[in-house]
Amino acid sequence: MNPEIPNTNRVLVIDDSEPIHKLIEARLRPEGLEVSSEFDGERGVERAIAEQPDLILLDIDLPDVDGFEVCRQLKDHPDTRDIPVIFLTGTTSTDSKVKGLDLGAVDYVTKPFDQVELRARVRAALRTKRLQDLLEHQSFLDGLTGLWNRAYLDQRIESELNIARRYGRPVSLILLDIDHFKRINDGHGHLFGDIVLQGTAECLPVYARRSDIVTRYGGEEFAILLADTSLRAAAYVAERLRTAIEGRNFEAHGETVVVTASFGVACTLNLSSELTRETILNAADQALYASKDAGRNCTHVMTENGIISVASFNGRSGGRPSED
Amino acid sequence: MEPIRSQYEDDPDMMEIVLEFAAELPERANEIERVLAAGDFDQLKTLAHQLKGAGGGYGFPRITEVAGELEHSLKDGVRGDPIKGHCAALCAVLRAVVAGKGD
């Protein structure tokens, strides 16, 4: 998946009154906003976690828990903390407005609301959300290659591991390191080194799958996070990437430079240690170093029984003893 | 009472849902009378609260005003004839709303 600028147009309305939902929808649809509805606090929180709306309009008087409590839950949850909340309040009391704002709401609208005011307040909140998203987006991009950076990878590994634990699904990680990068830099200059990094970065998303998360992990090292992917499938993707890099020639001052990379692959289902970000990163890193030790431009995988080359891993799957 | 029309009945974004909302109001009035007769003041407060919140938004500020008075009195613990008076006033307003465009 390539980094794309996020949209901000989804509004979740949590209110117990059907006419209010219809009214808000009628007022916000012409603004190009997608509006979804929940009628009680508990479901509202669940929906917000699942759908990650860009703005929540929250009624204070709800049938189950009151809106203040819902706001507190939204602000306590890591996945909904940064979603702006506007309170819909039937009361004009200063106390409840202050309470809502103190709980982290960005604004409030008093019912019955004036449509022009409602739209203006929603637009203002979404504008801020959009800037906030853009800043976050920028902070997760690698300046040189335009790929996601390490901070983004770290965050995504955590969330993918949570899903993996909950549903028992595999998550794989590929680490790759450009071979003899220092020699390339020293021999052809840093500008050429940058071109190699950019060229490699361009090539990776093309040969990875659409859902794979391709990141520059640091220096000349790249990492690819593969959700819902077995070790076998990840090893296949790694080999495809390795061949693609090997086949891509770089020109330096009329000279053709062949660039290769070494690969390490690990999968959550094949780890003997506890499932954490560190253990899967370490496993892939150790496999990568085995590739370096084995002469570079090759792939090793971490299995339950230790590190083996991709050739013997594939051989093992065919039921034949390994030959290398 | 003079017929009451929505301020938004000519607003293309609103026309449809205003008609739908207005068409429901006579039944809301019946419900208020039933709930009042049953002495269920909590439910009565909920009805008043919802009408107060929605009325103005649909272009009926008068509904918001009268329903607000009823809710306020209920919250203050007022019971008996004053509440009956507020309910009667609210029901009269709800029944005076003209749901269709033609008259």
XYZ file of C-alpha atoms in Angstrom:
427
model
C 0.000 0.000 0.000
C 1.422 3.351 -1.006
C 0.974 6.343 1.225
C -2.059 8.340 0.120
C -3.485 11.544 1.491
C -6.431 10.577 3.673
C -9.988 11.831 3.071
C -11.885 13.522 5.832
C -15.582 13.358 5.190
C -17.112 10.711 7.438
C -19.295 11.819 10.323
C -20.751 9.527 12.976
C -23.846 10.789 14.778
C -24.669 9.275 18.187
C -28.139 10.396 19.246
C -31.210 8.528 20.487
C -33.666 10.471 18.367
C -34.486 9.351 14.834
C -35.689 12.809 13.695
C -32.351 14.287 14.779
C -30.446 11.741 12.684
C -32.550 12.518 9.634
C -32.168 16.222 10.179
C -28.392 16.064 10.476
C -28.135 13.810 7.439
C -30.245 16.202 5.380
C -28.038 19.083 6.485
C -24.658 17.424 5.999
C -25.147 15.299 2.855
C -25.212 18.372 0.584
C -21.775 19.197 2.040
C -20.463 15.959 0.551
C -20.225 14.253 3.936
C -20.965 10.618 4.664
C -23.178 10.352 7.723
C -23.696 7.216 9.798
C -25.981 6.829 12.808
C -25.978 5.085 16.166
C -28.691 5.402 18.784
C -26.908 4.527 22.013
C -23.544 5.114 23.594
C -22.198 1.594 23.699
C -22.789 0.926 20.026
C -21.582 4.382 19.175
C -18.206 3.682 20.766
C -17.950 0.293 19.031
C -18.782 1.825 15.683
C -16.278 4.629 16.175
C -13.516 2.131 16.938
C -14.428 -0.015 13.933
C -15.023 2.703 11.347
C -12.703 5.507 12.433
C -14.946 8.412 11.423
C -13.406 11.872 11.000
C -15.883 13.555 13.316
C -18.378 12.427 15.957
C -21.542 14.373 16.791
C -22.513 13.181 20.232
C -25.774 13.760 22.081
C -25.443 14.374 25.803
C -28.758 12.737 26.755
C -28.462 9.111 25.660
C -30.611 6.229 26.885
C -27.830 3.987 28.247
C -24.788 5.986 29.287
C -24.709 9.763 29.111
C -22.764 11.560 26.420
C -20.073 12.698 28.836
C -19.257 9.090 29.681
C -19.230 8.174 25.968
C -16.826 11.040 25.329
C -14.600 9.850 28.161
C -14.501 6.342 26.650
C -13.697 7.723 23.186
C -10.880 9.848 24.577
C -9.495 6.922 26.594
C -9.290 4.557 23.625
C -6.117 4.803 21.514
C -8.026 4.268 18.243
C -10.612 7.007 18.851
C -8.632 9.480 20.957
C -7.845 11.790 18.038
C -11.312 11.847 16.486
C -12.884 15.246 17.187
C -16.174 15.207 19.109
C -18.864 17.886 18.894
C -21.493 17.704 21.609
C -25.156 18.066 20.713
C -26.829 19.505 23.715
C -30.415 20.303 24.497
C -29.445 22.401 27.454
C -27.955 25.828 27.291
C -26.316 25.546 30.693
C -22.736 26.734 30.809
C -21.813 23.916 33.194
C -22.527 21.146 30.734
C -20.782 22.953 27.883
C -17.696 23.439 30.004
C -17.821 19.836 31.164
C -17.984 18.609 27.564
C -15.114 20.791 26.431
C -13.027 19.762 29.430
C -13.570 16.117 28.496
C -11.925 16.746 25.147
C -14.810 17.770 22.883
C -13.770 20.372 20.315
C -17.105 22.166 20.204
C -20.801 21.970 21.018
C -24.021 22.704 19.159
C -27.211 23.526 21.005
C -30.379 21.791 19.880
C -32.456 22.857 18.065
C -29.539 23.846 15.925
C -29.377 26.426 13.267
C -28.408 24.675 10.050
C -25.889 27.288 8.973
C -24.231 27.121 12.357
C -24.207 23.316 12.381
C -22.559 23.182 8.976
C -20.016 25.833 9.871
C -19.032 24.088 13.104
C -18.768 20.724 11.338
C -16.638 22.250 8.578
C -14.343 23.888 11.115
C -13.864 20.640 13.041
C -13.172 18.685 9.847
C -10.707 21.311 8.656
C -8.712 20.900 11.848
C -8.962 17.122 11.595
C -7.661 17.252 8.055
C -4.626 19.310 9.066
C -4.004 16.969 11.952
C -4.231 13.951 9.600
C -1.874 15.606 7.127
C 0.670 16.326 9.838
C 0.438 12.775 11.091
C 0.713 11.512 7.531
C 3.813 13.656 6.926
C 5.411 12.480 10.120
C 5.051 8.888 8.896
C 6.666 9.449 5.498
C 10.280 8.965 4.551
C 11.516 12.143 2.873
C 13.971 10.565 0.458
C 11.887 7.686 -0.892
C 8.279 8.710 -0.238
C 7.666 5.344 1.451
C 6.258 4.961 4.956
C 8.935 5.334 7.614
C 9.963 3.304 10.622
C 7.609 5.085 13.016
C 4.689 4.079 10.817
C 5.917 0.508 10.588
C 6.272 0.245 14.353
C 2.723 1.481 14.810
C 1.300 -0.822 12.144
C 3.142 -3.875 13.449
C 1.496 -3.318 16.821
C -1.989 -3.099 15.367
C -1.469 -6.040 12.983
C -0.123 -8.150 15.858
C -3.223 -7.331 17.886
C -5.400 -8.576 15.041
C -3.169 -11.628 14.643
C -3.486 -12.502 18.338
C -7.215 -11.996 18.382
C -8.037 -13.981 15.268
C -5.064 -16.350 15.093
C -4.117 -15.021 11.677
C -0.512 -14.997 10.482
C 1.435 -11.784 10.000
C 4.751 -11.831 8.175
C 7.632 -9.420 8.009
C 10.318 -9.118 5.333
C 13.498 -7.187 6.062
C 15.922 -6.430 3.267
C 19.219 -4.671 3.168
C 20.975 -3.450 0.025
C 24.238 -5.346 -0.395
C 27.548 -3.464 -0.144
C 25.759 -0.146 0.050
C 28.775 1.544 1.592
C 30.877 0.420 -1.342
C 28.245 1.835 -3.766
C 28.246 5.127 -1.882
C 32.017 5.341 -1.695
C 32.555 4.254 -5.276
C 29.904 6.339 -7.016
C 29.090 9.088 -4.570
C 26.233 9.745 -2.157
C 23.991 11.168 -4.841
C 24.182 7.870 -6.648
C 23.552 6.114 -3.332
C 20.346 8.143 -3.024
C 19.344 7.148 -6.549
C 19.828 3.485 -5.620
C 17.662 3.937 -2.524
C 14.970 5.713 -4.537
C 15.101 3.151 -7.331
C 14.785 0.298 -4.864
C 11.938 2.104 -3.104
C 10.119 2.514 -6.421
C 10.505 -1.095 -7.320
C 9.317 -2.606 -4.008
C 5.620 -1.603 -4.103
C 5.432 -2.732 -7.730
C 6.505 -6.278 -6.868
C 4.890 -6.452 -3.438
C 1.145 -6.972 -3.204
C -1.277 -4.077 -2.917
C -2.040 -4.765 0.722
C 1.615 -5.064 1.789
C 3.015 -2.171 3.763
C 6.361 -1.144 2.302
C 8.580 0.999 4.508
C 12.082 2.378 4.613
C 13.270 1.003 7.896
C 16.413 3.103 8.041
C 19.627 3.618 6.068
C 19.669 1.061 3.255
C 17.246 -1.237 5.028
C 13.603 -1.716 4.015
C 10.798 -3.598 5.755
C 7.586 -5.002 4.353
C 4.687 -5.925 6.610
C 2.381 -8.596 5.186
C -0.944 -8.991 6.984
C -2.756 -12.307 6.856
C 0.223 -13.921 5.117
C 1.965 -17.229 5.872
C 5.731 -17.683 5.977
C 5.548 -19.543 2.684
C 3.694 -16.748 0.877
C 5.971 -14.114 2.419
C 9.070 -16.056 1.294
C 7.610 -16.081 -2.204
C 7.080 -12.306 -2.139
C 10.642 -11.834 -0.810
C 12.132 -13.846 -3.649
C 10.084 -11.894 -6.169
C 11.405 -8.622 -4.719
C 14.969 -9.914 -4.626
C 14.833 -10.928 -8.302
C 13.270 -7.584 -9.236
C 16.047 -5.600 -7.526
C 18.735 -7.810 -9.044
C 17.254 -7.273 -12.496
C 17.125 -3.521 -12.198
C 20.340 -1.880 -13.374
C 21.544 1.528 -12.293
C 23.675 3.804 -14.469
C 26.534 5.746 -12.860
C 28.642 7.897 -15.202
C 27.972 5.573 -18.118
C 28.812 2.525 -16.028
C 26.174 -0.099 -15.253
C 25.952 -0.932 -11.571
C 24.154 -4.083 -10.470
C 22.467 -3.681 -7.110
C 21.385 -6.656 -5.026
C 19.814 -7.068 -1.612
C 19.738 -9.690 1.135
C 16.448 -10.755 2.670
C 15.163 -12.123 5.960
C 11.598 -13.338 6.490
C 9.655 -14.141 9.664
C 6.046 -15.018 10.375
C 4.063 -14.903 13.630
C 2.966 -18.534 13.251
C 6.580 -19.725 13.050
C 8.004 -17.914 16.044
C 9.023 -19.957 19.045
C 9.147 -16.891 21.302
C 6.344 -14.670 22.525
C 4.568 -12.538 19.903
C 5.797 -8.977 20.123
C 7.056 -6.324 17.763
C 10.599 -6.967 18.967
C 10.501 -10.740 18.510
C 9.239 -10.625 14.933
C 11.679 -7.837 14.017
C 14.559 -9.750 15.617
C 13.596 -12.956 13.860
C 13.517 -11.271 10.445
C 16.771 -9.484 11.254
C 18.540 -12.731 12.187
C 17.310 -14.349 8.977
C 18.595 -11.310 7.055
C 22.034 -11.722 8.649
C 22.057 -15.374 7.676
C 21.555 -14.212 4.069
C 24.489 -11.815 4.415
C 26.640 -14.625 5.838
C 25.606 -16.968 3.059
C 27.049 -14.622 0.444
C 24.286 -11.990 0.015
C 21.622 -11.605 -2.720
C 19.581 -14.422 -1.190
C 16.686 -15.004 1.216
C 16.542 -16.828 4.543
C 13.486 -17.568 6.632
C 13.026 -18.041 10.367
C 11.251 -21.342 11.076
C 10.321 -22.990 14.379
C 13.530 -24.979 14.063
C 15.825 -22.108 13.246
C 16.953 -20.237 10.168
C 17.105 -21.917 6.773
C 17.560 -20.735 3.205
C 14.490 -20.196 1.095
C 15.643 -22.985 -1.226
C 15.708 -25.588 1.540
C 12.463 -24.182 2.985
C 10.760 -24.711 -0.370
C 12.406 -28.127 -0.688
C 11.121 -29.134 2.751
C 7.591 -28.230 1.798
C 7.797 -30.575 -1.181
C 8.592 -33.400 1.213
C 12.146 -33.798 -0.069
C 15.185 -33.352 2.118
C 17.006 -30.129 1.577
C 19.938 -30.155 -0.788
C 21.886 -27.033 0.084
C -55.001 28.287 16.383
C -53.417 29.508 13.172
C -52.001 26.734 10.999
C -48.260 26.277 11.577
C -45.913 25.703 8.658
C -42.259 24.741 8.646
C -39.780 27.486 7.906
C -37.991 24.935 5.734
C -40.852 23.575 3.665
C -39.344 25.134 0.526
C -35.779 24.043 1.261
C -34.995 21.276 -1.253
C -32.647 19.501 1.189
C -35.323 19.469 3.859
C -38.694 19.243 2.128
C -38.986 15.492 2.290
C -37.984 14.948 5.900
C -40.017 17.944 7.064
C -43.140 16.402 5.583
C -42.323 13.084 7.184
C -41.692 14.705 10.565
C -44.866 16.802 10.375
C -46.981 13.798 9.417
C -45.915 12.064 12.640
C -46.876 14.950 14.928
C -50.592 14.134 15.456
C -49.527 10.703 16.676
C -46.987 12.344 19.005
C -49.851 14.411 20.418
C -51.917 11.270 21.036
C -48.926 9.666 22.711
C -48.435 12.637 25.008
C -52.076 12.405 26.092
C -51.798 8.662 26.719
C -48.581 9.002 28.718
C -50.030 11.900 30.728
C -53.174 9.890 31.516
C -50.989 6.989 32.641
C -49.011 9.324 34.905
C -45.678 8.252 33.375
C -43.811 11.502 33.913
C -40.395 10.116 32.963
C -41.686 9.111 29.558
C -43.470 12.440 29.252
C -40.188 14.230 29.940
C -38.423 12.152 27.272
C -41.103 13.024 24.708
C -40.927 16.697 25.581
C -37.138 16.616 25.437
C -37.088 15.025 21.987
C -39.678 17.395 20.549
C -37.789 20.324 21.982
C -34.565 19.143 20.359
C -36.028 18.333 16.943
C -38.812 20.901 16.466
C -36.709 23.956 15.726
C -34.395 21.957 13.496
C -37.360 21.062 11.311
C -38.462 24.669 11.117
C -40.968 24.638 14.003
C -39.493 26.900 16.693
C -42.900 27.029 18.403
C -42.707 23.274 19.112
C -39.294 23.716 20.702
C -40.568 26.568 22.816
C -43.709 24.850 24.160
C -42.057 21.432 24.580
C -39.224 23.185 26.424
C -41.678 24.726 28.876
C -43.193 21.294 29.533
C -39.785 19.667 30.018
C -38.639 22.460 32.286
C -41.698 22.191 34.519
C -41.380 18.404 34.733
C -37.713 18.739 35.687
C -38.692 21.201 38.399
C -41.052 18.615 39.846
C -44.234 20.417 38.854
C -47.223 18.059 38.638
C -51.004 18.292 38.289
C -52.927 21.008 36.448
C -49.936 23.098 35.304
C -48.501 20.011 33.555
C -51.882 19.245 31.994
C -51.917 22.841 30.772
C -48.465 22.537 29.203
C -49.405 19.228 27.573
C -52.606 20.699 26.150
C -50.663 23.640 24.751
C -48.063 21.360 23.183
C -50.679 19.023 21.688
C -52.531 21.998 20.228
C -49.333 23.186 18.544
C -48.540 19.693 17.221
C -52.049 19.394 15.755
C -51.902 22.832 14.194
C -48.927 21.876 12.041
C -49.757 21.657 8.365
C -48.020 18.604 6.959
C -48.702 19.097 3.265
C -47.909 22.043 1.048
C -51.400 22.698 -0.233
C -54.230 24.173 1.787
